[in-house]
GROMACS .gro file of C-alpha atoms in nm:
model
  380
    1UNK     CA    1   3.339  -0.842   0.850
    2UNK     CA    2   2.994  -0.685   0.840
    3UNK     CA    3   2.746  -0.749   1.120
    4UNK     CA    4   2.378  -0.783   1.027
    5UNK     CA    5   2.091  -0.763   1.275
    6UNK     CA    6   1.760  -0.611   1.371
    7UNK     CA    7   1.766  -0.272   1.539
    8UNK     CA    8   1.590  -0.258   1.875
    9UNK     CA    9   1.748   0.038   2.055
   10UNK     CA   10   1.655   0.403   2.019
   11UNK     CA   11   2.013   0.521   1.961
   12UNK     CA   12   2.060   0.277   1.671
   13UNK     CA   13   1.728   0.371   1.515
   14UNK     CA   14   1.811   0.741   1.550
   15UNK     CA   15   2.133   0.671   1.358
   16UNK     CA   16   1.926   0.489   1.095
   17UNK     CA   17   1.698   0.791   1.059
   18UNK     CA   18   2.000   1.018   1.017
   19UNK     CA   19   2.141   0.787   0.748
   20UNK     CA   20   1.805   0.786   0.568
   21UNK     CA   21   1.793   1.166   0.591
   22UNK     CA   22   2.137   1.197   0.431
   23UNK     CA   23   2.028   0.973   0.144
   24UNK     CA   24   1.668   1.087   0.086
   25UNK     CA   25   1.609   1.433   0.238
   26UNK     CA   26   1.705   1.795   0.185
   27UNK     CA   27   1.667   2.097   0.413
   28UNK     CA   28   1.307   2.157   0.302
   29UNK     CA   29   1.189   1.810   0.408
   30UNK     CA   30   1.113   1.679   0.755
   31UNK     CA   31   1.324   1.397   0.893
   32UNK     CA   32   1.246   1.042   0.786
   33UNK     CA   33   1.212   0.964   1.155
   34UNK     CA   34   0.921   1.208   1.178
   35UNK     CA   35   0.755   1.101   0.852
   36UNK     CA   36   0.795   0.726   0.911
   37UNK     CA   37   0.789   0.683   1.290
   38UNK     CA   38   0.700   0.313   1.281
   39UNK     CA   39   1.000   0.234   1.060
   40UNK     CA   40   1.227   0.375   1.331
   41UNK     CA   41   1.026   0.254   1.631
   42UNK     CA   42   1.218   0.072   1.908
   43UNK     CA   43   0.881  -0.055   2.029
   44UNK     CA   44   0.823  -0.246   1.706
   45UNK     CA   45   1.191  -0.323   1.649
   46UNK     CA   46   1.138  -0.476   1.305
   47UNK     CA   47   1.390  -0.292   1.085
   48UNK     CA   48   1.733  -0.430   0.993
   49UNK     CA   49   2.080  -0.282   0.956
   50UNK     CA   50   2.436  -0.367   0.854
   51UNK     CA   51   2.732  -0.250   1.062
   52UNK     CA   52   3.102  -0.210   0.985
   53UNK     CA   53   3.326  -0.158   1.291
   54UNK     CA   54   3.021  -0.056   1.492
   55UNK     CA   55   2.901   0.197   1.233
   56UNK     CA   56   2.559   0.160   1.071
   57UNK     CA   57   2.626   0.154   0.696
   58UNK     CA   58   2.303   0.011   0.549
   59UNK     CA   59   1.940  -0.004   0.655
   60UNK     CA   60   1.608  -0.156   0.551
   61UNK     CA   61   1.289  -0.036   0.718
   62UNK     CA   62   1.017  -0.289   0.797
   63UNK     CA   63   0.666  -0.242   0.938
   64UNK     CA   64   0.397  -0.508   1.000
   65UNK     CA   65   0.038  -0.435   0.900
   66UNK     CA   66  -0.291  -0.619   0.894
   67UNK     CA   67  -0.488  -0.583   0.570
   68UNK     CA   68  -0.859  -0.660   0.565
   69UNK     CA   69  -0.947  -0.799   0.223
   70UNK     CA   70  -1.322  -0.848   0.216
   71UNK     CA   71  -1.333  -1.016   0.556
   72UNK     CA   72  -0.998  -1.194   0.532
   73UNK     CA   73  -0.717  -1.062   0.755
   74UNK     CA   74  -0.385  -1.077   0.574
   75UNK     CA   75  -0.060  -1.050   0.767
   76UNK     CA   76   0.153  -0.817   0.559
   77UNK     CA   77   0.491  -0.652   0.598
   78UNK     CA   78   0.589  -0.329   0.422
   79UNK     CA   79   0.951  -0.258   0.331
   80UNK     CA   80   1.101   0.082   0.258
   81UNK     CA   81   1.355   0.349   0.354
   82UNK     CA   82   1.624   0.125   0.201
   83UNK     CA   83   1.957   0.307   0.208
   84UNK     CA   84   2.332   0.255   0.218
   85UNK     CA   85   2.600   0.501   0.324
   86UNK     CA   86   2.750   0.639  -0.001
   87UNK     CA   87   3.100   0.539   0.114
   88UNK     CA   88   2.995   0.174   0.152
   89UNK     CA   89   2.791   0.108  -0.161
   90UNK     CA   90   2.846  -0.183  -0.397
   91UNK     CA   91   2.924  -0.436  -0.124
   92UNK     CA   92   2.594  -0.626  -0.127
   93UNK     CA   93   2.465  -0.515   0.212
   94UNK     CA   94   2.107  -0.460   0.095
   95UNK     CA   95   2.084  -0.802  -0.070
   96UNK     CA   96   2.202  -0.977   0.246
   97UNK     CA   97   1.958  -0.779   0.461
   98UNK     CA   98   1.674  -0.857   0.220
   99UNK     CA   99   1.742  -1.230   0.262
  100UNK     CA  100   1.717  -1.183   0.640
  101UNK     CA  101   1.394  -0.987   0.598
  102UNK     CA  102   1.236  -1.266   0.393
  103UNK     CA  103   1.328  -1.523   0.657
  104UNK     CA  104   1.197  -1.297   0.934
  105UNK     CA  105   0.856  -1.240   0.778
  106UNK     CA  106   0.811  -1.614   0.721
  107UNK     CA  107   0.880  -1.679   1.089
  108UNK     CA  108   0.634  -1.403   1.179
  109UNK     CA  109   0.355  -1.566   0.977
  110UNK     CA  110   0.324  -1.295   0.713
  111UNK     CA  111   0.207  -1.401   0.369
  112UNK     CA  112   0.304  -1.085   0.177
  113UNK     CA  113   0.588  -0.836   0.160
  114UNK     CA  114   0.503  -0.498   0.006
  115UNK     CA  115   0.810  -0.323  -0.134
  116UNK     CA  116   0.816   0.049  -0.202
  117UNK     CA  117   1.050   0.013  -0.503
  118UNK     CA  118   1.095  -0.192  -0.817
  119UNK     CA  119   1.469  -0.186  -0.887
  120UNK     CA  120   1.676  -0.490  -0.974
  121UNK     CA  121   1.744  -0.585  -0.612
  122UNK     CA  122   1.374  -0.656  -0.570
  123UNK     CA  123   1.285  -0.806  -0.907
  124UNK     CA  124   1.574  -1.052  -0.870
  125UNK     CA  125   1.412  -1.158  -0.543
  126UNK     CA  126   1.069  -1.225  -0.698
  127UNK     CA  127   0.908  -0.893  -0.609
  128UNK     CA  128   0.672  -0.805  -0.893
  129UNK     CA  129   0.436  -0.529  -1.003
  130UNK     CA  130   0.078  -0.609  -0.910
  131UNK     CA  131  -0.283  -0.496  -0.898
  132UNK     CA  132  -0.526  -0.327  -1.136
  133UNK     CA  133  -0.593   0.043  -1.079
  134UNK     CA  134  -0.744   0.337  -1.261
  135UNK     CA  135  -0.514   0.635  -1.216
  136UNK     CA  136  -0.730   0.945  -1.256
  137UNK     CA  137  -0.612   1.297  -1.332
  138UNK     CA  138  -0.882   1.508  -1.169
  139UNK     CA  139  -0.896   1.855  -1.323
  140UNK     CA  140  -1.085   2.174  -1.223
  141UNK     CA  141  -1.347   2.113  -1.492
  142UNK     CA  142  -1.410   1.765  -1.350
  143UNK     CA  143  -1.458   1.924  -1.010
  144UNK     CA  144  -1.707   2.175  -1.145
  145UNK     CA  145  -1.914   1.903  -1.313
  146UNK     CA  146  -1.920   1.681  -1.005
  147UNK     CA  147  -2.000   1.973  -0.772
  148UNK     CA  148  -2.300   2.058  -0.990
  149UNK     CA  149  -2.423   1.698  -0.968
  150UNK     CA  150  -2.370   1.655  -0.592
  151UNK     CA  151  -2.540   1.954  -0.433
  152UNK     CA  152  -2.672   1.740  -0.147
  153UNK     CA  153  -2.328   1.733   0.017
  154UNK     CA  154  -2.154   2.003   0.216
  155UNK     CA  155  -1.778   1.977   0.264
  156UNK     CA  156  -1.574   2.113   0.552
  157UNK     CA  157  -1.226   2.078   0.693
  158UNK     CA  158  -1.153   1.827   0.967
  159UNK     CA  159  -1.190   1.938   1.329
  160UNK     CA  160  -1.026   1.786   1.638
  161UNK     CA  161  -1.366   1.651   1.749
  162UNK     CA  162  -1.391   1.433   1.436
  163UNK     CA  163  -1.159   1.143   1.522
  164UNK     CA  164  -1.437   0.899   1.610
  165UNK     CA  165  -1.614   0.994   1.288
  166UNK     CA  166  -1.302   0.941   1.076
  167UNK     CA  167  -1.229   0.608   1.241
  168UNK     CA  168  -1.585   0.480   1.199
  169UNK     CA  169  -1.581   0.572   0.830
  170UNK     CA  170  -1.237   0.416   0.782
  171UNK     CA  171  -1.353   0.095   0.953
  172UNK     CA  172  -1.655   0.073   0.723
  173UNK     CA  173  -1.435  -0.003   0.421
  174UNK     CA  174  -1.446  -0.374   0.330
  175UNK     CA  175  -1.092  -0.352   0.191
  176UNK     CA  176  -0.846  -0.157   0.402
  177UNK     CA  177  -0.537  -0.147   0.616
  178UNK     CA  178  -0.654  -0.198   0.972
  179UNK     CA  179  -0.599   0.130   1.156
  180UNK     CA  180  -0.673   0.193   1.522
  181UNK     CA  181  -0.808   0.537   1.609
  182UNK     CA  182  -0.478   0.664   1.748
  183UNK     CA  183  -0.287   0.493   1.467
  184UNK     CA  184  -0.502   0.668   1.207
  185UNK     CA  185  -0.430   1.000   1.374
  186UNK     CA  186  -0.057   0.929   1.377
  187UNK     CA  187  -0.054   0.827   1.011
  188UNK     CA  188  -0.236   1.142   0.901
  189UNK     CA  189  -0.004   1.357   1.114
  190UNK     CA  190   0.314   1.184   0.990
  191UNK     CA  191   0.243   1.273   0.626
  192UNK     CA  192   0.470   0.996   0.494
  193UNK     CA  193   0.411   1.022   0.119
  194UNK     CA  194   0.332   1.394   0.132
  195UNK     CA  195   0.671   1.464   0.290
  196UNK     CA  196   0.849   1.302  -0.005
  197UNK     CA  197   0.698   1.564  -0.237
  198UNK     CA  198   0.727   1.855   0.010
  199UNK     CA  199   0.351   1.859   0.050
  200UNK     CA  200   0.119   1.846   0.351
  201UNK     CA  201  -0.202   1.666   0.442
  202UNK     CA  202  -0.540   1.828   0.445
  203UNK     CA  203  -0.842   1.628   0.563
  204UNK     CA  204  -1.192   1.708   0.441
  205UNK     CA  205  -1.528   1.569   0.555
  206UNK     CA  206  -1.848   1.552   0.349
  207UNK     CA  207  -2.183   1.579   0.527
  208UNK     CA  208  -2.536   1.507   0.410
  209UNK     CA  209  -2.828   1.637   0.615
  210UNK     CA  210  -2.577   1.727   0.885
  211UNK     CA  211  -2.432   1.376   0.910
  212UNK     CA  212  -2.072   1.292   0.811
  213UNK     CA  213  -2.079   1.040   0.525
  214UNK     CA  214  -1.725   1.049   0.384
  215UNK     CA  215  -1.375   1.182   0.436
  216UNK     CA  216  -1.060   1.217   0.229
  217UNK     CA  217  -0.699   1.291   0.316
  218UNK     CA  218  -0.525   1.491   0.044
  219UNK     CA  219  -0.157   1.564  -0.011
  220UNK     CA  220  -0.122   1.919  -0.142
  221UNK     CA  221   0.147   2.189  -0.174
  222UNK     CA  222   0.133   2.436   0.114
  223UNK     CA  223   0.476   2.581   0.200
  224UNK     CA  224   0.662   2.479  -0.115
  225UNK     CA  225   0.557   2.482  -0.478
  226UNK     CA  226   0.679   2.161  -0.639
  227UNK     CA  227   0.627   1.993  -0.974
  228UNK     CA  228   0.455   1.697  -0.805
  229UNK     CA  229   0.079   1.679  -0.846
  230UNK     CA  230  -0.150   1.683  -0.546
  231UNK     CA  231  -0.265   1.335  -0.447
  232UNK     CA  232  -0.559   1.167  -0.278
  233UNK     CA  233  -0.388   0.968  -0.003
  234UNK     CA  234  -0.688   0.803   0.165
  235UNK     CA  235  -1.066   0.815   0.164
  236UNK     CA  236  -1.369   0.634   0.300
  237UNK     CA  237  -1.745   0.654   0.291
  238UNK     CA  238  -2.012   0.714   0.028
  239UNK     CA  239  -1.849   0.720  -0.317
  240UNK     CA  240  -2.048   1.018  -0.445
  241UNK     CA  241  -1.956   1.210  -0.131
  242UNK     CA  242  -1.588   1.123  -0.178
  243UNK     CA  243  -1.609   1.259  -0.532
  244UNK     CA  244  -1.773   1.574  -0.393
  245UNK     CA  245  -1.476   1.615  -0.158
  246UNK     CA  246  -1.235   1.594  -0.452
  247UNK     CA  247  -1.442   1.857  -0.632
  248UNK     CA  248  -1.443   2.087  -0.329
  249UNK     CA  249  -1.067   2.050  -0.281
  250UNK     CA  250  -0.993   2.173  -0.633
  251UNK     CA  251  -1.155   2.508  -0.557
  252UNK     CA  252  -1.075   2.530  -0.185
  253UNK     CA  253  -0.700   2.482  -0.238
  254UNK     CA  254  -0.673   2.618  -0.595
  255UNK     CA  255  -0.536   2.287  -0.724
  256UNK     CA  256  -0.435   2.246  -1.087
  257UNK     CA  257  -0.494   1.872  -1.073
  258UNK     CA  258  -0.540   1.587  -0.828
  259UNK     CA  259  -0.405   1.236  -0.883
  260UNK     CA  260  -0.638   0.959  -0.760
  261UNK     CA  261  -0.551   0.588  -0.775
  262UNK     CA  262  -0.865   0.372  -0.749
  263UNK     CA  263  -0.842  -0.010  -0.726
  264UNK     CA  264  -1.064  -0.235  -0.937
  265UNK     CA  265  -1.293  -0.327  -0.647
  266UNK     CA  266  -1.410   0.033  -0.585
  267UNK     CA  267  -1.666   0.021  -0.865
  268UNK     CA  268  -1.890   0.292  -0.715
  269UNK     CA  269  -1.608   0.547  -0.698
  270UNK     CA  270  -1.503   0.458  -1.052
  271UNK     CA  271  -1.860   0.526  -1.159
  272UNK     CA  272  -1.860   0.859  -0.974
  273UNK     CA  273  -1.541   0.953  -1.163
  274UNK     CA  274  -1.670   0.823  -1.496
  275UNK     CA  275  -1.601   1.145  -1.689
  276UNK     CA  276  -1.256   1.199  -1.535
  277UNK     CA  277  -0.956   1.110  -1.755
  278UNK     CA  278  -0.752   0.813  -1.637
  279UNK     CA  279  -0.487   0.563  -1.732
  280UNK     CA  280  -0.482   0.195  -1.641
  281UNK     CA  281  -0.206   0.130  -1.388
  282UNK     CA  282  -0.080  -0.085  -1.104
  283UNK     CA  283  -0.055  -0.063  -0.729
  284UNK     CA  284   0.247   0.117  -0.588
  285UNK     CA  285   0.579  -0.065  -0.579
  286UNK     CA  286   0.606  -0.443  -0.592
  287UNK     CA  287   0.492  -0.744  -0.390
  288UNK     CA  288   0.659  -1.067  -0.280
  289UNK     CA  289   0.445  -1.365  -0.183
  290UNK     CA  290   0.644  -1.505   0.106
  291UNK     CA  291   0.428  -1.815   0.157
  292UNK     CA  292   0.171  -1.889  -0.117
  293UNK     CA  293  -0.012  -2.160   0.076
  294UNK     CA  294  -0.033  -1.941   0.387
  295UNK     CA  295  -0.174  -1.661   0.171
  296UNK     CA  296  -0.453  -1.889   0.048
  297UNK     CA  297  -0.531  -1.995   0.404
  298UNK     CA  298  -0.544  -1.634   0.524
  299UNK     CA  299  -0.774  -1.552   0.232
  300UNK     CA  300  -1.025  -1.828   0.314
  301UNK     CA  301  -1.277  -1.594   0.488
  302UNK     CA  302  -1.287  -1.376   0.175
  303UNK     CA  303  -1.422  -1.667  -0.028
  304UNK     CA  304  -1.693  -1.715   0.236
  305UNK     CA  305  -1.719  -2.092   0.210
  306UNK     CA  306  -1.686  -2.107  -0.169
  307UNK     CA  307  -1.359  -2.295  -0.127
  308UNK     CA  308  -1.211  -2.502   0.155
  309UNK     CA  309  -0.834  -2.468   0.171
  310UNK     CA  310  -0.820  -2.702   0.470
  311UNK     CA  311  -0.956  -2.988   0.256
  312UNK     CA  312  -0.709  -2.918  -0.021
  313UNK     CA  313  -0.962  -2.777  -0.267
  314UNK     CA  314  -0.724  -2.487  -0.327
  315UNK     CA  315  -0.354  -2.525  -0.257
  316UNK     CA  316  -0.011  -2.436  -0.388
  317UNK     CA  317   0.290  -2.664  -0.410
  318UNK     CA  318   0.643  -2.552  -0.489
  319UNK     CA  319   0.876  -2.737  -0.722
  320UNK     CA  320   1.252  -2.769  -0.694
  321UNK     CA  321   1.287  -2.541  -0.998
  322UNK     CA  322   1.125  -2.251  -0.812
  323UNK     CA  323   0.798  -2.284  -1.002
  324UNK     CA  324   0.457  -2.335  -0.842
  325UNK     CA  325   0.157  -2.554  -0.908
  326UNK     CA  326  -0.181  -2.409  -0.816
  327UNK     CA  327  -0.428  -2.690  -0.747
  328UNK     CA  328  -0.797  -2.608  -0.802
  329UNK     CA  329  -0.985  -2.918  -0.696
  330UNK     CA  330  -0.922  -3.179  -0.967
  331UNK     CA  331  -0.745  -2.925  -1.192
  332UNK     CA  332  -0.398  -2.775  -1.166
  333UNK     CA  333  -0.197  -2.505  -1.339
  334UNK     CA  334   0.180  -2.453  -1.341
  335UNK     CA  335   0.288  -2.094  -1.265
  336UNK     CA  336   0.610  -1.900  -1.239
  337UNK     CA  337   0.644  -1.678  -0.929
  338UNK     CA  338   0.553  -1.375  -1.140
  339UNK     CA  339   0.250  -1.550  -1.290
  340UNK     CA  340   0.130  -1.645  -0.942
  341UNK     CA  341   0.142  -1.278  -0.838
  342UNK     CA  342  -0.049  -1.185  -1.153
  343UNK     CA  343  -0.319  -1.449  -1.094
  344UNK     CA  344  -0.370  -1.337  -0.735
  345UNK     CA  345  -0.373  -0.959  -0.791
  346UNK     CA  346  -0.441  -0.868  -1.156
  347UNK     CA  347  -0.783  -0.830  -1.315
  348UNK     CA  348  -0.633  -0.969  -1.636
  349UNK     CA  349  -0.354  -1.208  -1.533
  350UNK     CA  350  -0.055  -1.235  -1.762
  351UNK     CA  351   0.023  -1.602  -1.832
  352UNK     CA  352   0.271  -1.747  -2.080
  353UNK     CA  353   0.025  -2.021  -2.176
  354UNK     CA  354  -0.353  -1.990  -2.186
  355UNK     CA  355  -0.513  -2.239  -1.946
  356UNK     CA  356  -0.821  -2.443  -2.028
  357UNK     CA  357  -1.163  -2.281  -2.018
  358UNK     CA  358  -1.246  -2.478  -1.702
  359UNK     CA  359  -0.937  -2.349  -1.520
  360UNK     CA  360  -0.999  -1.993  -1.643
  361UNK     CA  361  -1.350  -2.007  -1.498
  362UNK     CA  362  -1.226  -2.142  -1.165
  363UNK     CA  363  -0.956  -1.875  -1.144
  364UNK     CA  364  -1.204  -1.600  -1.229
  365UNK     CA  365  -1.433  -1.717  -0.949
  366UNK     CA  366  -1.155  -1.672  -0.691
  367UNK     CA  367  -0.921  -1.402  -0.818
  368UNK     CA  368  -0.810  -1.129  -0.825
  369UNK     CA  369  -0.829  -1.053  -0.456
  370UNK     CA  370  -0.923  -0.699  -0.350
  371UNK     CA  371  -0.634  -0.502  -0.204
  372UNK     CA  372  -0.591  -0.143  -0.084
  373UNK     CA  373  -0.362   0.122  -0.229
  374UNK     CA  374  -0.010   0.074  -0.094
  375UNK     CA  375   0.086   0.440  -0.145
  376UNK     CA  376  -0.166   0.577   0.102
  377UNK     CA  377  -0.132   0.651   0.472
  378UNK     CA  378   0.035   0.315   0.540
  379UNK     CA  379   0.313   0.362   0.286
  380UNK     CA  380   0.660   0.263   0.403
   0.00000   0.00000   0.00000
């Protein structure tokens, strides 16, 4: 009989990191425990495991975050590092643990679960693709053009005296994961996503008239040459200065291309990258809305008085068939779980039936909500 529980002790979490290493890592990659320290943190103690005869055979990593969405603070969990010992696969451990995770995050008061993957285990449990992003492929010629247009900026590499500067710039973003100064340093050092692709972080700062105005953290090949493209992991500050950093990086690190995922709400950066080729895409992974009504309540500050969830002007009710009804004042619209995710996060929601013009206008006034890139420094 399998035993399922949260892992709170260092020895158990070390075993979990070793299991994850056997499943996900090779000799050229750092340990999962080093790349994802909060997943395997006994201090947080959020991750779950399954045991057979005292042996850890399956694991799901879980980390709580706070996401600032235009003044609203959303309580969000991120799920990743999901693995099962190869000798114990096919026994349903991950599905059972996922049910426990969903119950846990509800008790914790989280409204969202961000999932790093999109396989059947997650889609069966109402985790759906979400968000509206432009995915840019930044090429050397794009860098040359932007560098010629942005001569007012000078770009340099990060120095150890820059942490206050980086944190102040990061905090200036209206849509962001909340990151304390030391937490930001740890996340940059851990190189979570970069380690997957055998890359490393490099942090650049743009200055104008001697004052730092932007930074960007880039994931680039250093020790190993891989087929994976370099990526922009995180950035903050003046959009033109951020673009100037991307341009500088192409030449500084001899990059062939740089992948940049920009959410719909970053209109100024999209404008700065106007001549850069892109494809429309989604956020990373999938999302599960653990408590729709709680999500609306947590979002109330974002709407800045335009709606009063406490007076029932905007609320969600769940039916016995698993469907939802979104109430917008005197109007209402029936939604499947996937349609609810699309309404909340997508610039062009995908609905089976077109709602009335009045409901479309009310939805457009409230949604989509702004949300940061889930594949950045806070990726799990």
